Amino acid sequence: MKKLLFVLTFCFAGFFTAIAQSSDYAYARDLVYKPLATDTLPVTILDTLLSSDKILLDVRKDSYAKGYSFSISEEKMCSITMLSGNWDSYLFLLDDNFQVINYDDDYEDSNTGSRIVTMLPAGTYYIIATSYSSYTYTYNKSFSLELNILDAKTLRQISYIPQAVEMFTDTITYHDDIVYDKIYNNYYGGYDVNIEGDRVKGYTMQMSPSTYVFYDINSGVDIYLLDNDYNFVGYGHEGIYIENAGTYRLIVASDKNFDSDTTLTHGYTIAVEKFKGASYNTLSYRLINTNEIVNDSLTKDEPVLFPSNDNLCYAKGYEIKTSDTTKYILFEDNNSSLSYDILFLDNNKNMLQKNPYIVKTSPSTTYYFVLLGYSPLDIGDYSFTIKEMAHLPIYYVDAINGNDTNDGLSAHTAMQTLDAALDSSDLWGTFYLTEDYIFDHNINIGFGEILPYGKDIRLSIASNNIGSPIINVFDYLCLGEKDGNFSFILDSVITPADDNTFISGYSDYDIVEINNLKMINYDMARLFRGNNLTINNCEFIGNTIDPDNGEFIDVYMSLKISNTIFSQNNIAGSLFYIQELPPFITDYTPSFEMENTDILSNSMQW
């Protein structure tokens, strides 16, 4: 039996060795390249990756490869398409020194095919057609390769058709101009907007202020807007807002492969309409009362909110003044037929939160909120009520003597876990911890407070969810009493996995307050990652922060720290890290405030 096993093992090993050895290995420069005649275009060939082909030692290591070459006598745009059917291809383009200048795995219209579109100066070039997988899996695989060499224009060279400011339809065909150009984008971070190999049509339009250019998003074209001097103004699938009157150039582009099918057409409808624009400051606000049932409608007579993350959405504004006992307001929708977003603003009309269910407010204070359609140009009826609350529903959690079958409404009928209390409250409320508490998995909280009850409470983490935040906050969390006499103490009673974050924001405008927390000698990834954080009267001493994560406090929008000590912490990166705003937030200014805070003898690499 031992002898037979040895023979079988030897045979199988010999089989796989035979596959590899049936073909020589080669570097890209040593492949045999088949010349492609370019006197008739496009050039289309059918070929197969065979087990007798060379196996690459570079470019796409350990894959069978076929090579082709072509030459051009002047600068041209070259399109190379490899279609492979049910196996995954890989395409490389090399210069005359066999250096890779472009490559592609899966192009946009194919999950397995590859396509390269690029401008090339005069010279000789080499194409390598190969596979994503290694030779062990990919041989005897057929494919088609198409090479087309075309004249491309810049955006300054194409023709522009004068077009009235009204809805119109048109079609892009094989006979329209091909563009290969870059537009420097001064508006959104300065990156280049590329139009590489698309066929386009251009139009000139005389626009008035507060005009929005948009098109049928189901048509599949891209639109670009330039001013009359070819400077970038906007790009969009749903629309481009124009602030200033003047002459503009509208480019409609299609990325369909017209070279493979010269009869292909791409029809589209472009609409250009003028709307009333409004900002937070210029929008009209209707005064409403708490507990009032508001029945209203969004119509085409409303202004479009600008600037806004929500393109081309009609908006209405409302104003409310809280009573002298109000600490929270609650939004309730009354079965509206319209889907909408709520933007909640402070008394200076600065953005606070988006789509809050509950908002923490100050007594006797004016607030504003904007209701706008969920999708561009949405109109319809809606109904809502705003209710005032002096406090949140209160639940008690006793990890030692509590029972999750209790109602949790008093210290004597406390639940045992935060999970049970959060489930009973639909993730919002005030949650008093009456005894020390161990987080052995992560929890989610929508809006609420987690507070110590009657004494200092020790928190520990024994998380089984390695890498997960311990507390996920959807809208708002206050951990610890701001002006209370008791503290939460987070220390090393139970050592957690060092890649756990303690608190993480989970929405676009999450708000977290941490008060009276003592975090001592702890090993953790970070304290917080989210958008808005306030720290008051805390102590962070002797903690070690995981070097894979780098920062102790990671904030996108606002960080406020007061009456706090940071001492002898060993941090691989930085103590505070305020990032650039995420791309979906455009109406908020990042801020950092610190007072009465000591930063002593911390070890940091950045």
Coordinates of C-alpha atoms in Angstrom, one line a residue:
M1 CA 0.0 0.0 0.0
K2 CA 2.8 2.4 0.8
K3 CA 4.5 1.6 -2.6
L4 CA 1.2 2.2 -4.5
L5 CA 0.7 5.6 -2.8
F6 CA 4.2 6.6 -3.7
V7 CA 3.6 5.7 -7.4
L8 CA 0.3 7.7 -7.6
T9 CA 1.8 10.7 -6.0
F10 CA 4.7 10.6 -8.5
C11 CA 2.3 10.3 -11.4
F12 CA 0.2 13.3 -10.5
A13 CA 3.2 15.4 -9.8
G14 CA 4.6 14.4 -13.2
F15 CA 1.4 15.4 -14.9
F16 CA 1.4 19.0 -13.6
T17 CA 5.2 19.2 -14.2
A18 CA 4.6 18.2 -17.8
I19 CA 2.1 21.0 -18.3
A20 CA 4.6 23.6 -17.1
Q21 CA 7.5 22.2 -18.9
S22 CA 5.7 21.8 -22.2
S23 CA 6.3 25.5 -22.7
D24 CA 9.3 27.7 -22.1
Y25 CA 9.2 30.6 -19.8
A26 CA 10.0 34.0 -21.3
Y27 CA 10.3 37.7 -20.4
A28 CA 8.1 40.2 -22.4
R29 CA 11.0 41.3 -24.5
D30 CA 11.7 37.7 -25.6
L31 CA 8.2 36.9 -26.8
V32 CA 7.6 36.4 -30.5
Y33 CA 5.3 39.3 -31.6
K34 CA 3.1 38.8 -34.7
P35 CA 3.0 42.0 -36.8
L36 CA -0.5 43.4 -37.3
A37 CA -1.1 45.0 -40.8
T38 CA -2.9 48.3 -40.3
D39 CA -3.6 49.2 -43.9
T40 CA -7.2 48.1 -43.3
L41 CA -8.9 49.1 -40.0
P42 CA -10.0 47.9 -37.6
V43 CA -7.7 44.8 -37.5
T44 CA -9.6 41.8 -36.0
I45 CA -8.0 38.5 -35.3
L46 CA -9.1 35.3 -33.6
D47 CA -6.5 33.4 -31.5
T48 CA -6.1 30.9 -28.6
L49 CA -3.9 30.7 -25.6
L50 CA -2.2 27.3 -25.9
S51 CA -0.2 25.2 -23.4
S52 CA 2.6 25.5 -26.0
D53 CA 2.7 29.3 -25.7
K54 CA 5.4 31.1 -23.6
I55 CA 4.7 31.5 -19.9
L56 CA 5.5 35.1 -18.7
L57 CA 8.2 35.8 -16.2
D58 CA 7.2 39.4 -15.9
V59 CA 4.3 41.7 -16.8
R60 CA 1.7 39.0 -15.9
K61 CA 3.9 36.4 -14.2
D62 CA 3.0 32.7 -14.7
S63 CA 0.4 33.2 -17.4
Y64 CA 0.4 32.0 -21.0
A65 CA 0.7 34.9 -23.5
K66 CA 0.4 35.8 -27.1
G67 CA 2.3 38.8 -28.6
Y68 CA 1.4 41.3 -31.4
S69 CA 3.1 44.4 -32.7
F70 CA 2.0 47.4 -34.8
S71 CA 3.5 50.8 -35.8
I72 CA 2.1 54.2 -36.4
S73 CA 3.8 57.1 -38.3
E74 CA 2.2 60.0 -36.5
E75 CA 0.3 60.6 -33.2
K76 CA -2.9 58.6 -33.2
M77 CA -5.5 57.4 -30.7
C78 CA -5.3 53.6 -30.5
S79 CA -8.1 51.3 -29.2
I80 CA -7.3 47.7 -28.4
T81 CA -10.1 45.4 -27.3
M82 CA -9.7 41.8 -26.2
L83 CA -12.9 39.7 -25.7
S84 CA -12.5 36.4 -24.0
G85 CA -16.1 35.1 -23.4
N86 CA -16.3 33.1 -20.1
W87 CA -12.6 33.4 -19.0
D88 CA -10.9 36.5 -17.6
S89 CA -8.4 38.2 -19.9
Y90 CA -5.6 40.6 -19.2
L91 CA -4.2 43.1 -21.8
F92 CA -0.9 44.9 -21.8
L93 CA 0.5 47.6 -24.1
L94 CA 4.3 48.1 -24.2
D95 CA 6.6 50.6 -25.9
D96 CA 9.6 49.8 -28.1
N97 CA 11.7 49.2 -25.0
F98 CA 9.2 46.6 -23.8
Q99 CA 8.1 48.8 -20.9
V100 CA 4.4 48.6 -19.9
I101 CA 2.7 51.9 -20.7
N102 CA -0.9 50.8 -20.3
Y103 CA -2.9 47.7 -19.2
D104 CA -6.5 46.6 -18.4
D105 CA -8.3 43.7 -16.8
D106 CA -12.0 44.3 -17.0
Y107 CA -13.3 47.2 -18.9
E108 CA -16.6 48.9 -18.1
D109 CA -18.8 47.0 -20.6
S110 CA -17.3 43.5 -19.8
N111 CA -16.7 41.4 -16.7
T112 CA -14.0 39.3 -18.5
G113 CA -12.8 41.3 -21.5
S114 CA -10.1 44.0 -21.6
R115 CA -9.8 47.3 -23.4
I116 CA -7.1 50.0 -23.7
V117 CA -7.8 53.4 -25.3
T118 CA -4.9 55.8 -25.4
M119 CA -3.1 58.4 -27.4
L120 CA 0.3 57.3 -28.8
P121 CA 3.1 59.2 -30.6
A122 CA 4.7 57.8 -33.7
G123 CA 6.6 54.5 -33.1
T124 CA 6.4 50.7 -32.7
Y125 CA 4.2 49.2 -29.9
Y126 CA 3.7 45.7 -28.6
I127 CA 0.5 44.0 -27.3
I128 CA 0.5 41.2 -24.9
A129 CA -2.8 39.2 -24.7
T130 CA -2.8 37.0 -21.6
S131 CA -5.0 35.9 -18.7
Y132 CA -5.8 37.0 -15.2
S133 CA -5.2 33.4 -13.9
S134 CA -2.0 31.5 -14.0
Y135 CA -1.1 28.8 -16.6
T136 CA -2.3 26.0 -14.4
Y137 CA -5.9 27.1 -15.1
T138 CA -5.8 29.1 -18.3
Y139 CA -4.8 27.4 -21.6
N140 CA -6.6 26.3 -24.7
K141 CA -8.7 29.5 -24.3
S142 CA -9.9 31.3 -27.4
F143 CA -10.3 35.1 -27.7
S144 CA -10.7 37.9 -30.2
L145 CA -8.4 40.9 -30.5
E146 CA -9.3 44.2 -32.2
L147 CA -7.0 47.1 -33.0
N148 CA -8.3 50.4 -34.3
I149 CA -6.2 53.5 -35.0
L150 CA -8.2 56.7 -35.1
D151 CA -7.9 60.4 -35.4
A152 CA -8.9 62.0 -32.1
K153 CA -9.6 65.6 -31.3
T154 CA -9.3 67.9 -28.3
L155 CA -12.3 69.7 -26.9
R156 CA -11.1 72.9 -28.6
Q157 CA -11.0 71.1 -32.0
I158 CA -14.5 69.6 -32.1
S159 CA -17.5 71.4 -33.7
Y160 CA -20.1 73.0 -31.4
I161 CA -23.7 73.3 -32.5
P162 CA -25.7 76.4 -31.4
Q163 CA -28.6 75.1 -29.3
A164 CA -31.6 76.9 -27.8
V165 CA -32.1 76.6 -24.0
E166 CA -34.8 74.0 -24.2
M167 CA -35.3 70.2 -24.2
F168 CA -33.9 68.5 -27.2
T169 CA -33.0 65.1 -28.5
D170 CA -30.1 63.9 -30.6
T171 CA -28.0 60.9 -31.4
I172 CA -24.3 60.0 -31.3
T173 CA -23.0 57.8 -34.2
Y174 CA -19.8 56.3 -35.5
H175 CA -19.3 59.5 -37.7
D176 CA -19.2 61.9 -34.7
D177 CA -15.9 63.2 -33.3
I178 CA -13.7 61.1 -31.0
V179 CA -12.2 63.1 -28.1
Y180 CA -9.1 62.3 -26.1
D181 CA -8.6 65.2 -23.7
K182 CA -8.3 66.2 -20.1
I183 CA -10.1 69.1 -18.4
Y184 CA -8.5 70.5 -15.3
N185 CA -11.2 70.7 -12.6
N186 CA -10.8 73.7 -10.4
Y187 CA -14.1 73.1 -8.6
Y188 CA -13.9 69.7 -6.9
G189 CA -10.4 69.2 -5.6
G190 CA -8.4 70.0 -8.7
Y191 CA -8.3 66.5 -10.3
D192 CA -8.4 66.1 -14.0
V193 CA -11.6 65.0 -15.8
N194 CA -10.7 62.7 -18.6
I195 CA -12.5 62.0 -21.8
E196 CA -10.6 59.2 -23.4
G197 CA -11.8 57.8 -26.7
D198 CA -15.5 58.7 -26.3
R199 CA -17.5 59.9 -29.3
V200 CA -19.1 63.2 -28.5
K201 CA -21.3 66.0 -29.7
G202 CA -20.8 69.6 -28.6
Y203 CA -23.3 72.4 -28.2
T204 CA -23.1 76.1 -27.3
M205 CA -25.8 77.6 -25.1
Q206 CA -26.6 81.1 -23.8
M207 CA -27.5 80.5 -20.1
S208 CA -29.1 82.6 -17.5
P209 CA -28.3 82.5 -13.7
S210 CA -29.7 79.8 -11.6
T211 CA -30.0 77.3 -14.4
Y212 CA -29.7 73.6 -14.0
V213 CA -28.6 71.4 -16.9
F214 CA -29.6 67.8 -16.7
Y215 CA -30.4 64.8 -18.9
D216 CA -32.4 61.6 -18.8
I217 CA -30.3 59.4 -16.6
N218 CA -31.5 56.3 -18.3
S219 CA -29.8 57.3 -21.6
G220 CA -26.4 56.3 -20.4
V221 CA -24.5 59.3 -21.8
D222 CA -22.1 61.6 -19.8
I223 CA -22.4 65.4 -19.9
Y224 CA -19.6 67.9 -19.3
L225 CA -20.1 71.7 -19.1
L226 CA -17.3 74.2 -20.0
D227 CA -17.4 77.9 -20.1
N228 CA -16.8 79.7 -23.4
D229 CA -13.0 79.6 -22.7
Y230 CA -13.1 75.8 -22.3
N231 CA -12.7 75.9 -18.5
F232 CA -14.4 73.1 -16.5
V233 CA -17.7 74.1 -14.9
G234 CA -19.4 70.8 -14.1
Y235 CA -19.9 67.1 -14.8
G236 CA -22.9 65.0 -13.8
H237 CA -25.3 62.2 -14.4
E238 CA -28.3 64.1 -12.8
G239 CA -27.4 67.7 -13.5
I240 CA -25.1 70.7 -13.4
Y241 CA -26.0 73.9 -11.6
I242 CA -24.9 77.1 -13.2
E243 CA -24.5 80.2 -11.1
N244 CA -23.5 82.8 -13.7
A245 CA -25.1 83.9 -16.9
G246 CA -23.0 83.5 -20.1
T247 CA -22.1 81.3 -23.0
Y248 CA -21.4 77.7 -22.1
R249 CA -20.2 74.6 -24.0
L250 CA -22.1 71.4 -23.3
I251 CA -20.5 68.1 -24.3
V252 CA -22.5 64.9 -24.5
A253 CA -20.2 61.8 -24.6
S254 CA -20.9 58.1 -25.3
D255 CA -18.5 55.3 -24.3
K256 CA -20.1 52.7 -26.6
N257 CA -17.7 50.8 -28.8
F258 CA -18.7 52.2 -32.2
D259 CA -15.5 50.8 -33.7
S260 CA -16.8 47.2 -33.5
D261 CA -20.2 48.2 -34.9
T262 CA -20.2 51.2 -37.2
T263 CA -24.1 51.0 -37.4
L264 CA -24.4 51.6 -33.6
T265 CA -26.3 54.7 -32.4
H266 CA -26.8 56.2 -29.0
G267 CA -29.8 58.4 -28.6
Y268 CA -30.4 60.8 -25.7
T269 CA -32.6 63.6 -24.5
I270 CA -31.2 66.7 -22.9
A271 CA -33.3 69.1 -20.8
V272 CA -32.3 72.6 -19.8
E273 CA -34.6 74.3 -17.4
K274 CA -34.4 77.3 -15.2
F275 CA -35.2 77.0 -11.5
K276 CA -35.5 79.4 -8.5
G277 CA -32.4 78.8 -6.3
A278 CA -32.2 79.3 -2.6
S279 CA -29.6 78.8 0.1
Y280 CA -30.2 78.1 3.8
N281 CA -30.1 81.9 4.4
T282 CA -32.4 83.0 1.6
L283 CA -35.0 80.2 1.9
S284 CA -38.3 81.2 3.4
Y285 CA -39.2 79.5 6.7
R286 CA -42.7 79.0 7.9
L287 CA -43.2 79.1 11.7
I288 CA -44.9 76.0 13.1
N289 CA -45.8 74.9 16.6
T290 CA -44.8 71.8 18.4
N291 CA -47.4 69.0 18.3
E292 CA -48.9 70.6 15.3
I293 CA -49.9 68.3 12.5
V294 CA -48.3 69.9 9.4
N295 CA -49.9 68.9 6.1
D296 CA -48.1 70.4 3.1
S297 CA -46.8 69.8 -0.4
L298 CA -43.7 70.1 -2.5
T299 CA -44.5 71.6 -5.9
K300 CA -42.7 73.0 -8.9
D301 CA -43.2 76.5 -7.5
E302 CA -40.7 75.8 -4.7
P303 CA -37.0 76.8 -5.0
V304 CA -34.2 74.4 -5.5
L305 CA -31.8 74.2 -2.6
F306 CA -28.3 75.2 -3.4
P307 CA -25.7 74.4 -2.3
S308 CA -26.9 70.9 -1.4
N309 CA -25.7 67.3 -1.5
D310 CA -29.1 66.6 -3.1
N311 CA -29.0 67.7 -6.8
L312 CA -32.1 69.5 -8.1
C313 CA -34.4 68.9 -5.2
Y314 CA -37.3 71.2 -4.4
A315 CA -37.2 72.5 -0.8
K316 CA -39.4 74.1 1.9
G317 CA -38.3 75.6 5.1
Y318 CA -39.8 75.5 8.6
E319 CA -39.0 77.3 11.9
I320 CA -39.7 76.2 15.4
K321 CA -39.0 77.7 18.8
T322 CA -38.6 75.3 21.8
S323 CA -40.2 75.9 25.1
D324 CA -38.3 76.7 28.3
T325 CA -38.4 73.0 29.3
T326 CA -37.6 71.4 26.0
K327 CA -34.3 69.4 25.7
Y328 CA -35.3 67.2 22.7
I329 CA -37.5 67.3 19.7
L330 CA -38.9 64.3 17.9
F331 CA -39.8 64.1 14.2
E332 CA -42.8 61.9 13.3
D333 CA -43.9 61.3 9.8
N334 CA -47.6 60.9 9.4
N335 CA -47.7 58.3 6.5
S336 CA -46.6 60.7 3.8
S337 CA -46.9 59.8 0.2
L338 CA -43.7 61.7 -0.6
S339 CA -40.3 60.4 0.3
Y340 CA -38.2 63.3 1.6
D341 CA -35.0 64.3 3.5
I342 CA -34.9 66.6 6.6
L343 CA -31.9 68.9 7.1
F344 CA -31.8 70.3 10.7
L345 CA -30.2 73.7 11.2
D346 CA -29.2 75.7 14.3
N347 CA -30.5 79.2 15.1
N348 CA -27.8 80.6 12.7
K349 CA -28.9 78.3 9.9
N350 CA -25.8 76.2 10.1
M351 CA -26.2 72.5 9.2
L352 CA -26.4 70.2 12.3
Q353 CA -27.9 66.9 11.2
K354 CA -29.5 65.1 8.3
N355 CA -32.6 63.0 8.7
P356 CA -32.5 63.0 12.5
Y357 CA -35.3 61.1 14.3
I358 CA -34.6 62.9 17.6
V359 CA -32.6 66.1 18.1
K360 CA -30.9 67.4 21.2
T361 CA -31.9 71.1 21.6
S362 CA -31.7 74.0 24.0
P363 CA -34.7 75.4 25.8
S364 CA -36.3 78.7 24.4
T365 CA -34.2 78.5 21.2
T366 CA -35.2 78.9 17.6
Y367 CA -34.3 76.1 15.1
Y368 CA -34.8 75.7 11.4
F369 CA -35.2 72.7 9.2
V370 CA -35.4 72.1 5.5
L371 CA -37.6 69.5 3.9
L372 CA -36.6 68.5 0.4
G373 CA -37.5 65.7 -2.0
Y374 CA -35.6 62.5 -1.7
S375 CA -34.8 62.4 -5.5
P376 CA -34.3 65.2 -8.0
L377 CA -37.5 67.0 -9.0
D378 CA -39.7 64.9 -6.6
I379 CA -43.0 66.6 -5.8
G380 CA -46.0 65.5 -3.7
D381 CA -47.8 65.6 -0.4
Y382 CA -46.5 65.0 3.1
S383 CA -47.5 65.2 6.7
F384 CA -45.4 65.4 9.9
T385 CA -45.5 66.4 13.5
I386 CA -42.7 67.7 15.8
K387 CA -43.0 66.8 19.4
E388 CA -41.1 68.3 22.4
M389 CA -39.6 66.2 25.2
A390 CA -38.1 67.3 28.5
H391 CA -36.2 64.0 28.7
L392 CA -35.7 60.7 26.9
P393 CA -37.3 57.5 28.0
I394 CA -35.2 56.1 30.9
Y395 CA -34.1 52.5 31.2
Y396 CA -31.9 50.8 33.9
V397 CA -29.3 48.1 33.3
D398 CA -27.9 46.0 36.2
A399 CA -25.3 43.6 34.9
I400 CA -25.3 41.7 38.2
N401 CA -28.8 41.5 39.5
G402 CA -30.9 42.5 36.5
N403 CA -33.0 40.3 34.2
D404 CA -33.7 40.9 30.6
T405 CA -37.3 39.9 31.1
N406 CA -37.9 42.9 33.3
D407 CA -39.3 46.2 31.9
G408 CA -36.1 48.2 32.9
L409 CA -38.1 51.2 33.9
S410 CA -36.7 51.4 37.5
A411 CA -33.5 50.4 39.3
H412 CA -35.5 47.6 41.0
T413 CA -36.8 46.2 37.7
A414 CA -33.5 46.7 35.7
M415 CA -32.6 44.6 32.7
Q416 CA -29.3 42.8 32.7
T417 CA -27.9 43.9 29.3
L418 CA -27.8 47.0 27.2
D419 CA -28.9 44.9 24.2
A420 CA -32.3 44.2 25.9
A421 CA -32.7 47.8 26.9
L422 CA -31.9 49.0 23.4
D423 CA -34.3 46.5 21.8
S424 CA -37.1 47.6 24.1
S425 CA -36.5 51.3 23.3
D426 CA -36.0 51.0 19.5
L427 CA -32.3 52.1 20.0
W428 CA -33.1 55.4 21.7
G429 CA -33.3 56.6 25.3
T430 CA -31.3 57.3 28.5
F431 CA -29.6 54.1 29.8
Y432 CA -28.4 54.1 33.4
L433 CA -25.7 51.5 34.3
T434 CA -26.1 50.6 38.0
E435 CA -23.1 48.1 38.1
D436 CA -19.8 47.6 36.3
Y437 CA -20.4 46.5 32.7
I438 CA -18.5 44.3 30.3
F439 CA -18.9 44.8 26.5
D440 CA -18.4 41.3 25.1
H441 CA -19.7 42.2 21.6
N442 CA -20.6 45.4 19.7
I443 CA -23.9 47.3 20.2
N444 CA -25.8 49.8 18.1
I445 CA -27.5 53.0 19.5
G446 CA -29.6 55.4 17.5
F447 CA -30.0 58.4 19.8
G448 CA -29.4 58.4 23.6
E449 CA -27.3 58.6 26.7
I450 CA -25.3 55.9 28.6
L451 CA -24.8 57.2 32.1
P452 CA -23.5 55.9 35.5
Y453 CA -26.1 55.5 38.2
G454 CA -25.2 56.5 41.7
K455 CA -21.5 55.7 41.7
D456 CA -18.4 55.3 39.5
I457 CA -18.9 52.5 37.0
R458 CA -16.1 50.4 35.5
L459 CA -16.4 49.5 31.8
S460 CA -14.4 46.6 30.3
I461 CA -14.2 45.2 26.8
A462 CA -13.9 41.5 26.0
S463 CA -14.9 41.7 22.3
N464 CA -15.2 38.7 20.1
N465 CA -15.7 40.9 17.1
I466 CA -12.1 41.7 16.3
G467 CA -11.7 44.9 14.4
S468 CA -15.3 46.0 15.1
P469 CA -16.3 49.2 16.9
I470 CA -17.7 48.5 20.4
I471 CA -20.4 51.1 20.2
N472 CA -21.9 52.1 16.8
V473 CA -23.7 55.5 16.9
F474 CA -26.3 56.3 14.3
D475 CA -27.3 59.9 15.3
Y476 CA -26.2 60.9 18.8
L477 CA -24.6 59.4 21.9
C478 CA -23.7 61.1 25.2
L479 CA -21.4 58.8 27.2
G480 CA -21.2 60.0 30.8
E481 CA -22.7 62.9 32.7
K482 CA -21.3 66.3 31.7
D483 CA -21.9 67.9 35.1
G484 CA -22.3 64.7 37.1
N485 CA -20.4 63.5 40.2
F486 CA -19.7 60.0 38.9
S487 CA -17.4 58.7 36.2
F488 CA -17.0 55.8 33.8
I489 CA -13.6 54.1 34.2
L490 CA -12.3 52.1 31.2
D491 CA -9.2 50.2 32.2
S492 CA -7.3 47.0 31.6
V493 CA -9.4 44.6 33.8
I494 CA -10.1 42.6 30.7
T495 CA -7.6 43.1 27.8
P496 CA -9.4 43.5 24.5
A497 CA -8.3 42.8 21.0
D498 CA -6.0 45.7 20.2
D499 CA -7.8 46.5 16.9
N500 CA -11.2 47.4 18.4
T501 CA -12.4 51.0 18.2
F502 CA -14.4 52.0 21.3
I503 CA -17.0 54.4 19.6
S504 CA -17.7 54.8 15.9
G505 CA -20.1 57.2 14.2
Y506 CA -22.3 55.5 11.6
S507 CA -24.1 58.3 9.8
D508 CA -23.2 61.4 7.8
Y509 CA -23.7 63.7 10.8
D510 CA -23.3 61.6 13.9
I511 CA -22.6 63.5 17.1
V512 CA -20.9 62.0 20.2
E513 CA -20.2 63.5 23.6
I514 CA -17.8 61.8 26.1
N515 CA -17.9 63.2 29.6
N516 CA -16.2 62.1 32.8
L517 CA -14.4 59.1 31.3
K518 CA -11.2 57.8 32.8
M519 CA -9.3 55.6 30.3
I520 CA -6.2 54.2 31.9
N521 CA -3.5 51.7 30.7
Y522 CA -5.7 50.4 27.9
D523 CA -4.7 48.7 24.7
M524 CA -7.0 49.6 21.8
A525 CA -7.1 50.6 18.1
R526 CA -8.6 54.0 18.9
L527 CA -11.1 55.9 21.1
F528 CA -13.3 57.3 18.4
R529 CA -13.9 57.5 14.7
G530 CA -16.7 59.6 13.3
N531 CA -17.9 63.1 12.4
N532 CA -18.5 65.2 15.5
L533 CA -16.9 64.6 18.9
T534 CA -17.0 66.6 22.2
I535 CA -14.8 65.5 25.1
N536 CA -15.2 67.1 28.5
N537 CA -13.6 66.4 31.9
C538 CA -11.8 63.2 30.9
E539 CA -8.5 61.5 31.7
F540 CA -6.5 59.5 29.1
I541 CA -3.4 58.1 30.8
G542 CA -0.9 55.4 29.8
N543 CA -2.9 54.0 26.9
T544 CA -1.4 52.1 23.9
I545 CA -2.9 52.7 20.5
D546 CA -2.6 49.9 17.9
P547 CA 0.1 50.9 15.3
D548 CA -2.0 49.5 12.4
N549 CA -4.6 52.3 13.0
G550 CA -2.4 55.2 14.0
E551 CA -4.6 57.8 15.6
F552 CA -6.3 58.0 19.0
I553 CA -9.1 60.3 17.9
D554 CA -10.2 60.3 14.2
V555 CA -12.7 63.0 13.3
Y556 CA -14.1 64.3 10.0
M557 CA -16.0 67.4 11.1
S558 CA -15.8 68.9 14.5
L559 CA -13.6 68.1 17.6
K560 CA -14.1 70.0 20.9
I561 CA -12.0 69.2 24.0
S562 CA -12.2 70.9 27.4
N563 CA -10.9 70.2 30.9
T564 CA -9.2 67.0 29.9
I565 CA -5.7 65.3 30.4
F566 CA -3.8 63.3 27.8
S567 CA -0.7 61.9 29.5
Q568 CA 1.9 59.2 28.9
N569 CA 0.0 57.6 26.0
N570 CA 1.9 55.5 23.5
I571 CA 0.4 56.3 20.1
A572 CA 1.8 54.9 16.8
G573 CA 0.4 57.8 14.9
S574 CA -1.3 61.0 16.1
L575 CA -3.3 62.0 19.1
F576 CA -5.9 63.9 17.1
Y577 CA -6.6 63.4 13.4
I578 CA -9.1 65.7 11.6
Q579 CA -9.6 64.4 8.1
E580 CA -10.8 66.1 5.0
L581 CA -14.5 66.0 4.7
P582 CA -16.0 62.9 3.0
P583 CA -17.2 63.6 -0.6
F584 CA -20.9 63.4 0.3
I585 CA -20.7 66.4 2.7
T586 CA -20.3 69.8 1.1
D587 CA -22.2 72.1 3.5
Y588 CA -20.2 71.9 6.7
T589 CA -17.0 73.6 7.9
P590 CA -14.6 71.4 10.0
S591 CA -13.6 72.9 13.3
F592 CA -11.2 72.2 16.3
E593 CA -11.5 73.8 19.7
M594 CA -9.5 73.0 22.9
E595 CA -9.5 74.7 26.3
N596 CA -8.1 73.9 29.8
T597 CA -6.6 70.7 28.4
D598 CA -3.1 69.3 29.3
I599 CA -1.1 67.2 26.8
L600 CA 1.8 65.7 28.7
S601 CA 4.6 63.2 27.8
N602 CA 2.8 61.4 25.1
S603 CA 4.7 59.3 22.6
M604 CA 3.6 59.9 19.1
Q605 CA 5.1 59.2 15.7
W606 CA 3.3 61.9 13.8

